[in-house]
Coordinates of C-alpha atoms and ligand atoms in Angstrom, one line a residue:
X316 CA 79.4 131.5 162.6
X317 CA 76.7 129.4 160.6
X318 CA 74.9 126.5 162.9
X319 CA 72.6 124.3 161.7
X320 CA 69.4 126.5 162.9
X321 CA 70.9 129.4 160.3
X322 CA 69.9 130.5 156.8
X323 CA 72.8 129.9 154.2
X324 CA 73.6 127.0 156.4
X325 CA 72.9 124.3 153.7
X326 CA 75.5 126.1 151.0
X327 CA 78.0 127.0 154.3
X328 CA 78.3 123.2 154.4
X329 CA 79.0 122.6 150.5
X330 CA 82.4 122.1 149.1
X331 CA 83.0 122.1 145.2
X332 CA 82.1 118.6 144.9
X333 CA 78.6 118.1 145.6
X334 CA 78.8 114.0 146.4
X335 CA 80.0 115.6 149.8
X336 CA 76.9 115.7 152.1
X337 CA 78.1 115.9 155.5
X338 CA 76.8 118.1 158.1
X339 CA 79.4 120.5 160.5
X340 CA 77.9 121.2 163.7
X341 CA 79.2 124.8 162.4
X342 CA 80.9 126.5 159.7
X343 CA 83.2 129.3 161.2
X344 CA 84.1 132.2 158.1
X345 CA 87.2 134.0 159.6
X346 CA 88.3 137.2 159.0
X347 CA 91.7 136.8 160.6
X348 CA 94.6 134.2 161.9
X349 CA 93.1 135.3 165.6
X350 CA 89.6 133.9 164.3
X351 CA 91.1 130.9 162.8
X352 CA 93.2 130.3 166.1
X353 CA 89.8 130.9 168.3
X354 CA 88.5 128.2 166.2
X355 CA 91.2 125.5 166.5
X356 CA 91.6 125.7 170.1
X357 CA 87.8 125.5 170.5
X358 CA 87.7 122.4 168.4
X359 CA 90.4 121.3 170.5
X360 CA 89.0 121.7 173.4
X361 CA 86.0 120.4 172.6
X362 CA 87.3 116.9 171.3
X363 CA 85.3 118.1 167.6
X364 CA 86.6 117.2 164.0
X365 CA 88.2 120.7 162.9
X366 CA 88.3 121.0 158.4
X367 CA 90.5 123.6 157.6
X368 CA 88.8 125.3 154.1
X369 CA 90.8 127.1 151.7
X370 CA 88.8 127.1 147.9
X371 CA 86.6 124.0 148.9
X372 CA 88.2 122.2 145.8
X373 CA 89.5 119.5 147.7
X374 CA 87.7 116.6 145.6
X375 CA 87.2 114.1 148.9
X376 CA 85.9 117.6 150.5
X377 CA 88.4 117.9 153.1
X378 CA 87.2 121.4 153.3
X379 CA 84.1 120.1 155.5
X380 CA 83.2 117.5 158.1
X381 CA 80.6 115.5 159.8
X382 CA 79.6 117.0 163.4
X383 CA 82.7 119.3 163.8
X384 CA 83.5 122.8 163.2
X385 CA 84.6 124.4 160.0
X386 CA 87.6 127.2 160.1
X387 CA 86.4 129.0 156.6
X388 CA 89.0 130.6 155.2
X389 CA 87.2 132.0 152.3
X390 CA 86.8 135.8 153.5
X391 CA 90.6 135.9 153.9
X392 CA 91.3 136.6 150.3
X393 CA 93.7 139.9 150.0
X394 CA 96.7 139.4 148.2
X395 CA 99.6 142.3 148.6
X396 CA 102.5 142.6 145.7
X397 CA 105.6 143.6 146.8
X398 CA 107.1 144.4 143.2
X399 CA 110.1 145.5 144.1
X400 CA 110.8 142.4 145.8
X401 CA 108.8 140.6 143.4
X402 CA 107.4 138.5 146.3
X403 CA 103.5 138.5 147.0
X404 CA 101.5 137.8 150.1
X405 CA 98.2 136.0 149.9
X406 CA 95.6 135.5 152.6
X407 CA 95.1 131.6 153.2
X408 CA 91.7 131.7 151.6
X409 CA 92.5 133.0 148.4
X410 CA 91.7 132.2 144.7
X411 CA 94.3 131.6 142.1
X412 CA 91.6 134.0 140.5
X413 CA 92.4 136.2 143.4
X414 CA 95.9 136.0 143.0
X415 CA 96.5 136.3 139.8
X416 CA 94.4 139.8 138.7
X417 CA 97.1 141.1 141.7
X418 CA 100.0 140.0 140.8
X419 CA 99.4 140.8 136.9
X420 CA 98.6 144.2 137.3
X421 CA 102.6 144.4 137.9
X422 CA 103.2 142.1 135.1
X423 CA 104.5 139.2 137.7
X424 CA 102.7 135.5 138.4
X425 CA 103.9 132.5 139.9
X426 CA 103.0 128.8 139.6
X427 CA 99.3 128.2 140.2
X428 CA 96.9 125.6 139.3
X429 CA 94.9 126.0 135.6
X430 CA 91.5 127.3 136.7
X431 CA 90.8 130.1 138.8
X432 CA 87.8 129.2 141.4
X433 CA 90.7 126.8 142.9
X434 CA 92.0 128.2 146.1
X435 CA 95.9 128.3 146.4
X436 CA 95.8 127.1 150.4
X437 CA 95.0 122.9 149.0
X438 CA 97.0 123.7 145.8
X439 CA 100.1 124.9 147.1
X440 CA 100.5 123.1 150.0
X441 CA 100.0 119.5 148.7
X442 CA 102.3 121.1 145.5
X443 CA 100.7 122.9 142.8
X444 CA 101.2 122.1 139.3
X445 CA 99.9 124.5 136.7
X446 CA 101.1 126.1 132.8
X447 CA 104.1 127.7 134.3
X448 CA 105.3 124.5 136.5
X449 CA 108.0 123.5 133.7
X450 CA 109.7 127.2 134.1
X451 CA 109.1 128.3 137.5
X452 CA 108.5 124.7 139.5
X453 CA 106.0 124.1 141.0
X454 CA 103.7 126.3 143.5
X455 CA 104.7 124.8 147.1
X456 CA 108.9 125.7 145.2
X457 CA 107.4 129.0 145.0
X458 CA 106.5 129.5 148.7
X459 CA 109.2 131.5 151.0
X460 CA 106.9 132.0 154.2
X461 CA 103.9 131.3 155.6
X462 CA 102.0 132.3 159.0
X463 CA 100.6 129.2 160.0
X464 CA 97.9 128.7 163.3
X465 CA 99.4 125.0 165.0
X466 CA 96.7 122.8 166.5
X467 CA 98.5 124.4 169.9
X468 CA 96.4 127.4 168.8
X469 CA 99.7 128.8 168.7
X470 CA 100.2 131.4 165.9
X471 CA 103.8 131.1 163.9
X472 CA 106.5 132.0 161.2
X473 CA 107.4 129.4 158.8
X474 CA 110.1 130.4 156.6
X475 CA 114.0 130.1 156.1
X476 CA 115.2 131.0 159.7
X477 CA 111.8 130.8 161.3
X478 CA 110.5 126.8 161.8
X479 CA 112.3 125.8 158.7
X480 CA 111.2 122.2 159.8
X481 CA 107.9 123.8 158.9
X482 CA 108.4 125.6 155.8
X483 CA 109.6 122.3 154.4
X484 CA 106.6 120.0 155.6
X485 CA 104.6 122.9 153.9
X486 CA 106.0 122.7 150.8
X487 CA 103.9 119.5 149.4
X488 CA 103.2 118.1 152.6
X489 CA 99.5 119.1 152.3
X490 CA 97.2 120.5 154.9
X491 CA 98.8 118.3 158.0
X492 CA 100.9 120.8 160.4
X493 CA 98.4 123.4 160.8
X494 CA 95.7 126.3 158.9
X495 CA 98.0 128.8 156.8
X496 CA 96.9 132.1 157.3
X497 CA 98.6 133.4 155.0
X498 CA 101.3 132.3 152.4
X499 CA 104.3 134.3 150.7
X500 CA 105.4 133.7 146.8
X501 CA 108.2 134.4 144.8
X502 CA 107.0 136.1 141.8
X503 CA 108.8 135.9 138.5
X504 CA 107.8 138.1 135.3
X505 CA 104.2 136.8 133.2
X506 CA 102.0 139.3 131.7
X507 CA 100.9 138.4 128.6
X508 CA 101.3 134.5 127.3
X509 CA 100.6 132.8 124.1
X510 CA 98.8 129.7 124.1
X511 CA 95.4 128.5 124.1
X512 CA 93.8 124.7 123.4
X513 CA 94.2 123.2 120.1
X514 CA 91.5 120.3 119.2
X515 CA 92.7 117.4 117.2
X516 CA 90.6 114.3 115.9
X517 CA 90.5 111.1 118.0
X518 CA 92.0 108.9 115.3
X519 CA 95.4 111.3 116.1
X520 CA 95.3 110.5 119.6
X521 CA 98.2 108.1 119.1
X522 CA 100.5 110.3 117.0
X523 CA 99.7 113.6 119.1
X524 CA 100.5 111.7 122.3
X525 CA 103.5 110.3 121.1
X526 CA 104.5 113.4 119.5
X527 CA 104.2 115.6 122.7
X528 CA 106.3 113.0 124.5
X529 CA 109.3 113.9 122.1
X530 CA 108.7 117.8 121.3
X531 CA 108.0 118.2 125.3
X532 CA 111.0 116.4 126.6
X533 CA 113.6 119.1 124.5
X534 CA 110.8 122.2 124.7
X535 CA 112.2 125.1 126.1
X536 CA 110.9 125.8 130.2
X537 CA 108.9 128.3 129.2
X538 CA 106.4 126.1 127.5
X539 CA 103.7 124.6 129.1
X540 CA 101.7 122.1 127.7
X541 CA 99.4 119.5 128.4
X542 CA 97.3 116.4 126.4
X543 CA 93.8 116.3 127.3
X544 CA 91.0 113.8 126.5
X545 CA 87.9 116.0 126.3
X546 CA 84.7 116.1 124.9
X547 CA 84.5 119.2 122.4
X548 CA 82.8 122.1 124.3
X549 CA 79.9 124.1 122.2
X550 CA 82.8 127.0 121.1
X551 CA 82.9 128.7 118.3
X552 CA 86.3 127.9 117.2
X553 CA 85.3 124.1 117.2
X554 CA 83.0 123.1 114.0
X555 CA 79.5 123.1 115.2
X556 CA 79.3 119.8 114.1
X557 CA 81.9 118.4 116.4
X558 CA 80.3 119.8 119.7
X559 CA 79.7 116.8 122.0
X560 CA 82.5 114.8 120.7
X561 CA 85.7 113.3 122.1
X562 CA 89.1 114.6 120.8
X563 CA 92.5 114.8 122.2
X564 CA 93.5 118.4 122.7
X565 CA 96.6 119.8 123.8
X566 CA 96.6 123.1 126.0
X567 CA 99.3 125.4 125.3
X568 CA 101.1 128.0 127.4
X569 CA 104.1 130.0 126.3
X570 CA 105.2 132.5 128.8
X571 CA 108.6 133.4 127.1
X572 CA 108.9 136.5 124.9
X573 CA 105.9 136.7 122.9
X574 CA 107.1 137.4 119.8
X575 CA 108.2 133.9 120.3
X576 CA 105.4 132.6 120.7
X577 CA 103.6 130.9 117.1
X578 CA 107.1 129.4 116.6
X579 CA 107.2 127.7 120.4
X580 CA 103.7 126.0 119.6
X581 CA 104.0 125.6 116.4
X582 CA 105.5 122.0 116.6
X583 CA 101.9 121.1 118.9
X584 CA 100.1 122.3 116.0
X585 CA 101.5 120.3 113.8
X586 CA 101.2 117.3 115.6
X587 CA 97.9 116.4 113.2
X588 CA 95.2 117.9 111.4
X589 CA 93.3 120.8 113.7
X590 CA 90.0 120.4 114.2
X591 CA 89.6 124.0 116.1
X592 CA 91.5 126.2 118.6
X593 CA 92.0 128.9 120.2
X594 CA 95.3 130.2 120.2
X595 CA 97.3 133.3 120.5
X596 CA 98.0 136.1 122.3
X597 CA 96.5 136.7 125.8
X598 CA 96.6 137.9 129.6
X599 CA 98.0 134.9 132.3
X600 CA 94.8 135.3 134.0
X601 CA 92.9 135.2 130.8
X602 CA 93.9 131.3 130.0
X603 CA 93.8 130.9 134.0
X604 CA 89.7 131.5 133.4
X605 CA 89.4 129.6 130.4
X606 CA 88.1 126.7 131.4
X607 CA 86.2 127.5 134.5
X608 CA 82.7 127.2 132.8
X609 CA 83.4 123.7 132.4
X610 CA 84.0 123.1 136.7
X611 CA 81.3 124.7 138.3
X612 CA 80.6 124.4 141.6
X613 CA 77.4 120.8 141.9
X614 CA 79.2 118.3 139.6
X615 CA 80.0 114.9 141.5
X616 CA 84.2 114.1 141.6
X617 CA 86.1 111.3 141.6
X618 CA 89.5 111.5 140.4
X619 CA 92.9 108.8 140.1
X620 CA 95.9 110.4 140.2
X621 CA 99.7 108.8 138.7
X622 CA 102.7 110.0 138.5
X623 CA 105.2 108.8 135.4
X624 CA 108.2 109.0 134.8
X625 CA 108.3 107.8 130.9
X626 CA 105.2 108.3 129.1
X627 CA 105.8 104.4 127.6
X628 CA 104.4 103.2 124.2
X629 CA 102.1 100.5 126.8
X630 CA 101.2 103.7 129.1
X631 CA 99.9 105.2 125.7
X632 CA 98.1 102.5 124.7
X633 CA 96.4 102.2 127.9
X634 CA 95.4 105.8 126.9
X635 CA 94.4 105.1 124.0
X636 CA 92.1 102.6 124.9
X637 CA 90.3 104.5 127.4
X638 CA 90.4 108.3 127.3
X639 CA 88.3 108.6 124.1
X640 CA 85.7 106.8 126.6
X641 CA 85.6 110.2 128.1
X642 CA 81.6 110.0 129.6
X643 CA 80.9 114.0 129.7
X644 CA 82.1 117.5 129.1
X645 CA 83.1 118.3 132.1
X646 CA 85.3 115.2 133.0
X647 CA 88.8 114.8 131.2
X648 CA 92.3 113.6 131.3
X649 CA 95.3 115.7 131.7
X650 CA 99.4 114.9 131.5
X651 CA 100.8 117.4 132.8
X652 CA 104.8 117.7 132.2
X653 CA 106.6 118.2 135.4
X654 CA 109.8 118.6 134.4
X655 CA 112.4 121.5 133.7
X656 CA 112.6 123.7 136.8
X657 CA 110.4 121.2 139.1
X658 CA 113.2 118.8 138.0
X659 CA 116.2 121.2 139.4
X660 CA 114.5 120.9 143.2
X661 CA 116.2 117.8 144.9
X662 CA 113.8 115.2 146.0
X663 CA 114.5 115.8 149.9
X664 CA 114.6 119.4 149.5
X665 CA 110.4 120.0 150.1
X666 CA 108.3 117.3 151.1
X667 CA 107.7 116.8 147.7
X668 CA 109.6 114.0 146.6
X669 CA 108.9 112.8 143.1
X670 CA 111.4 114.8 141.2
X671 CA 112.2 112.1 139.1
X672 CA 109.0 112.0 138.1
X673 CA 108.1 113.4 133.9
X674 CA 104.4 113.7 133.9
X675 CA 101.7 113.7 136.9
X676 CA 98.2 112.5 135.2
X677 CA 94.9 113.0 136.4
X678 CA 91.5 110.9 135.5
X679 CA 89.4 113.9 136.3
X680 CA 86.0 112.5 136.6
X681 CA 83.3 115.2 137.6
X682 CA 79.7 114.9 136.4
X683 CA 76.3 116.4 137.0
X684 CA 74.1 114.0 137.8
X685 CA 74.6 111.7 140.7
X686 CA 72.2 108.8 139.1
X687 CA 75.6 108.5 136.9
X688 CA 77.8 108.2 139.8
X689 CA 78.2 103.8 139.2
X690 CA 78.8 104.4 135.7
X691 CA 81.4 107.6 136.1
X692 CA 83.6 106.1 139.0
X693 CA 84.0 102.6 137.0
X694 CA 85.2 104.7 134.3
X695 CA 87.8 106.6 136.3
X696 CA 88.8 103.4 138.0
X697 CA 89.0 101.1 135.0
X698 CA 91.2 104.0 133.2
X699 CA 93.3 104.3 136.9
X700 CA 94.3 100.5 136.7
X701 CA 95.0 100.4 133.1
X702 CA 97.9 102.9 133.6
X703 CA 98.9 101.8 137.1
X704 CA 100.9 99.2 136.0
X705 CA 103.1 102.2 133.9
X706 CA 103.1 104.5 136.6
X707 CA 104.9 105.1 139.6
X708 CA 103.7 104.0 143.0
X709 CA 102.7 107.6 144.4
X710 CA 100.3 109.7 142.4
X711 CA 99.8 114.0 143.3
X712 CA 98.6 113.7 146.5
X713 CA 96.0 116.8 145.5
X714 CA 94.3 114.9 142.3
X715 CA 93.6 111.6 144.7
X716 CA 90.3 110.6 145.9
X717 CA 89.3 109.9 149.5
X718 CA 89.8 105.8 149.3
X719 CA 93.8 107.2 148.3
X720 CA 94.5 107.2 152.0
X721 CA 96.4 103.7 151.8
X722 CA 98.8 105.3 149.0
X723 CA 99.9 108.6 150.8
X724 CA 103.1 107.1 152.0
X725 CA 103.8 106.2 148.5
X726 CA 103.5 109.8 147.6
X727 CA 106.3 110.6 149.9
X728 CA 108.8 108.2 149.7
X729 CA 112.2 108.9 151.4
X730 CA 110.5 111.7 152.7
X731 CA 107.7 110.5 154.8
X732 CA 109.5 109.3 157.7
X733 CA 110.9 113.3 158.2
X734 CA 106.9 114.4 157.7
X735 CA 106.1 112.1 160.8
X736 CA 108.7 113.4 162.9
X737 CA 107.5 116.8 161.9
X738 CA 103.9 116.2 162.3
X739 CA 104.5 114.8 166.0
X740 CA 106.3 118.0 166.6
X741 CA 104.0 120.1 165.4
X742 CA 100.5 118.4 165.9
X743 CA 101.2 114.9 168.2
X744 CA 97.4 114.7 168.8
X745 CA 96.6 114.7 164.3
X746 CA 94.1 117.7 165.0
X747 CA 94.4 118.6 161.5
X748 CA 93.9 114.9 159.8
X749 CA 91.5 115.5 157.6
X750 CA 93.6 115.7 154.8
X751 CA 95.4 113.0 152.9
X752 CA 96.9 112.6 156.1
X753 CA 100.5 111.7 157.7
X754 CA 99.6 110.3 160.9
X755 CA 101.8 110.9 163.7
Ligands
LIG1568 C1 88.4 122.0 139.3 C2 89.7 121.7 139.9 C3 90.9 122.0 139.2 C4 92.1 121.7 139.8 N1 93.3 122.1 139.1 C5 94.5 121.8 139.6 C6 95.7 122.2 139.0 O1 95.7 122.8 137.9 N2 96.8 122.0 139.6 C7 96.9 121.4 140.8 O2 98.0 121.2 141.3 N3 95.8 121.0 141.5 C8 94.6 121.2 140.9 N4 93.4 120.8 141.5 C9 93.6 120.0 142.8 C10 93.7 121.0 143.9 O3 95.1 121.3 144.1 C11 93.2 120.3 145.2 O4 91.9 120.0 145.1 C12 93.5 121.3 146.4 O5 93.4 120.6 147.6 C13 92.5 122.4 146.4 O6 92.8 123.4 147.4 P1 91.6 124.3 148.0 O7 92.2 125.2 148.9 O8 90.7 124.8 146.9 O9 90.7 123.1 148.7 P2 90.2 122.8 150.1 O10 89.2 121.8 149.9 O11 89.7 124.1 150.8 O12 91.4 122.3 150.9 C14 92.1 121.1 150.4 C15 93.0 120.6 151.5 O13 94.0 121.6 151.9 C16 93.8 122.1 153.2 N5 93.9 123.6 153.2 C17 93.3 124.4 152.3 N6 93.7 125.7 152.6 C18 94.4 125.6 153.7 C19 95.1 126.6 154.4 N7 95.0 127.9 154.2 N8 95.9 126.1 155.5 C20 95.9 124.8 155.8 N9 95.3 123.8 155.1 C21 94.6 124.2 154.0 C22 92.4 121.6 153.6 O14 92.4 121.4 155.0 C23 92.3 120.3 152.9 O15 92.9 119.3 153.5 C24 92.2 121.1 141.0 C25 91.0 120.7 141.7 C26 89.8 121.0 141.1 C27 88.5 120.6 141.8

């Protein structure tokens, strides 16, 4: 337990994004569901804030509070494969990092999110939506049982004939019925993938975007893909003369045979002239790294989140207009295709409802100095109500930012009425609200 009056307590209190600066009264790193249970019913008891802490990724730092107690998850990081089951258990603390060097040492994965420092408690539970979503759906689809601590204190099962109730809330209904101590994943077979980013000039931004709406919408499952606005990072494979420039990329991700693999992108490629990439032949966990030089832990956050259902020619142009206003290298724009498999789960069939839904954006805005902050957030917001107007009511409850509380029923159409009724059942008193957060 880390108090105030401890060394370490200063970074104990930190999430991923540093514009969070509140101050727990204590930050509890449990080794076990008993430790996280001891801590809950403390909080409880004493009438204290309890954050429930998985990676600390959560960008309106839901992993930390002001004056309560902290139930730390990040010790509890062991994954176990069961291969012949093809089914892994994770500890509710771990990395997709963490998961994915376990799993791909027996050639297996399942949908995670696309850098590896994020934890897969947030990620899975509000959804998850990574490379492999189009094949395998997404993360929370993925999810057959979890142990789960209720703000009782009460330790249980969540799976198909254990709490079902639960298992379903869990699945994309975010961090709201209790702590997950640990979480269990079907695994399907990803070893080696072929993909990497491809850089295009800015004056393509048009034809690439509207070319990866058509060659995505027939593409088989096993490609993912996404369109990025983002400033070219000092690479080698990017002319040296183009560092510190805006240009649309698109990331690629083919996890079919891999033989297959120059042909399934091929049709990206070609979408305009390449100004650099970095593409071809290596490990799932590999790509899963790329970009995590480009997060670190200290930048400031503030993201918008949409989800779409057709990527219009007016959406694009409100793309267009902004996203090569891109401010720094570390912020960008992502449309990720959530289609194909995430399509074949039925809207009431997990708490995630937007099945309908084609593409989930995020205005990723994350910067390192906070004298920025004015002009960063105007540019996320400016960007966020040029495509709102395109977009569907809800956005991905996990790329929102903490003044998104007013659009979480949105997020859950048909759906939220059934989390209520859940959440009253399984937390009357909202001990675990700080989350983008169904109230009872
Ligand atoms: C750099 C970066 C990249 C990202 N990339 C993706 C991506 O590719 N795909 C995607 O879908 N999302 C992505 N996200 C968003 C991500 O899904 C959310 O930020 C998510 O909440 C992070 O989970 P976490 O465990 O790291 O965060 P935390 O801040 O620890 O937790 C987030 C929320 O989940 C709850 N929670 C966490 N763990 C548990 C648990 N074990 N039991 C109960 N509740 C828990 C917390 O209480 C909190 O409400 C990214 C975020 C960042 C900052």
């Amino acid at each position: 337990m880390i108090t105030p009056a401890d060394p370490g307590y200063d970074e104990a209190r930190r999430v991923h994004n540093a514009m969070i600066d509140l101050h727990p009264q204590a930050v509890v790193r449990c080794a076990n569901a008993g430790d996280v249970a001891a801590v809950v019913d403390f909080a409880r008891g004493a009438s204290l804030d309890v954050a429930v802490r998985g990676g600390g990724h959560s960008v309106p730092g839901f992993g930390t509070c002001e004056g309560g107690v902290v139930a730390d998850l990040s010790a509890m990081r062991g994954v176990r494969v069961d291969a012949e089951r093809s089914t892994a258990r994770a500890e509710g603390g771990a990395t997709w990092g963490d998961f994915n060097a376990a799993a791909h040492a027996y050639g297996l994965a399942t949908t995670g999110g696309i850098i590896s420092t994020t934890g897969i408690g947030g990620l899975t539970l509000g959804g998850g939506i990574g490379y492999l979503a189009r094949g395998l759906g997404l993360s929370c689809d993925n999810l057959i049982s979890a142990d789960v601590v209720l703000a009782s204190g009460e330790i249980v099962v969540a799976d198909e004939h254990h709490n079902p109730d639960l298992l379903w809330a869990l699945r994309g209904g975010g961090g709201n019925f209790g702590a997950v101590t640990s979480f269990e994943y079907r695994l399907s077979p990803v070893r080696e993938i072929y993909g990497g980013p491809i850089f295009f000039d800015l004056e393509h931004a048009g034809e690439v975007l509207r070319g990866f709406r058509e060659l995505i919408a027939d593409a088989p499952e096993q490609l993912g893909a996404f369109p990025a606005f983002q400033i070219a990072p000092p690479l080698p494979f990017i002319p040296e003369e183009r560092h510190g420039v805006p240009h649309i990329a698109v990331v690629t991700c083919w996890a079919g045979p891999l033989e297959d693999g120059p042909a399934a992108v091929a049709g990206l490629r070609d979408l305009a002239p390449v100004v650099g990439e970095h593409v071809g032949p290596m490990p799932y966990p590999a790509l899963n790294a790329a970009f995590d030089a480009l997060v670190p832990p200290g930048l400031q956050h503030y993201w918008k989140a949409n989800f779409v259902t057709e990527l219009t020619d007016e959406m694009i142009e409100a793309h267009l207009q902004h996203g090569p206003r891109v401010p720094v290298v570390n912020s960008t724009v992502h449309i990720y295709p959530i289609d194909g498999a995430c399509h074949r789960v039925g809207p009431d069939e997990t708490a995630f409802a937007y099945r309908d839904a084609n593409f989930a954006t995020v205005i990723a805005g994350m910067w390192p100095d906070p004298a920025d902050n004015e002009a960063n957030i105007a540019w996320v917001r400016d960007y966020y109500a040029a495509t709102a107007p395109h977009s569907a009511e809800g956005g991905y409850i996990n790329f929102m930012a903490s003044d998104d509380q007013g659009r979480v029923k949105a997020n859950y159409r048909q759906n939220y009425e059934r989390l209520r009724s859940i959440k009253r059942h399984y937390d009357p008193d909202n001990t675990f609200h700080l989350n983008q957060n169904i109230t009872p």
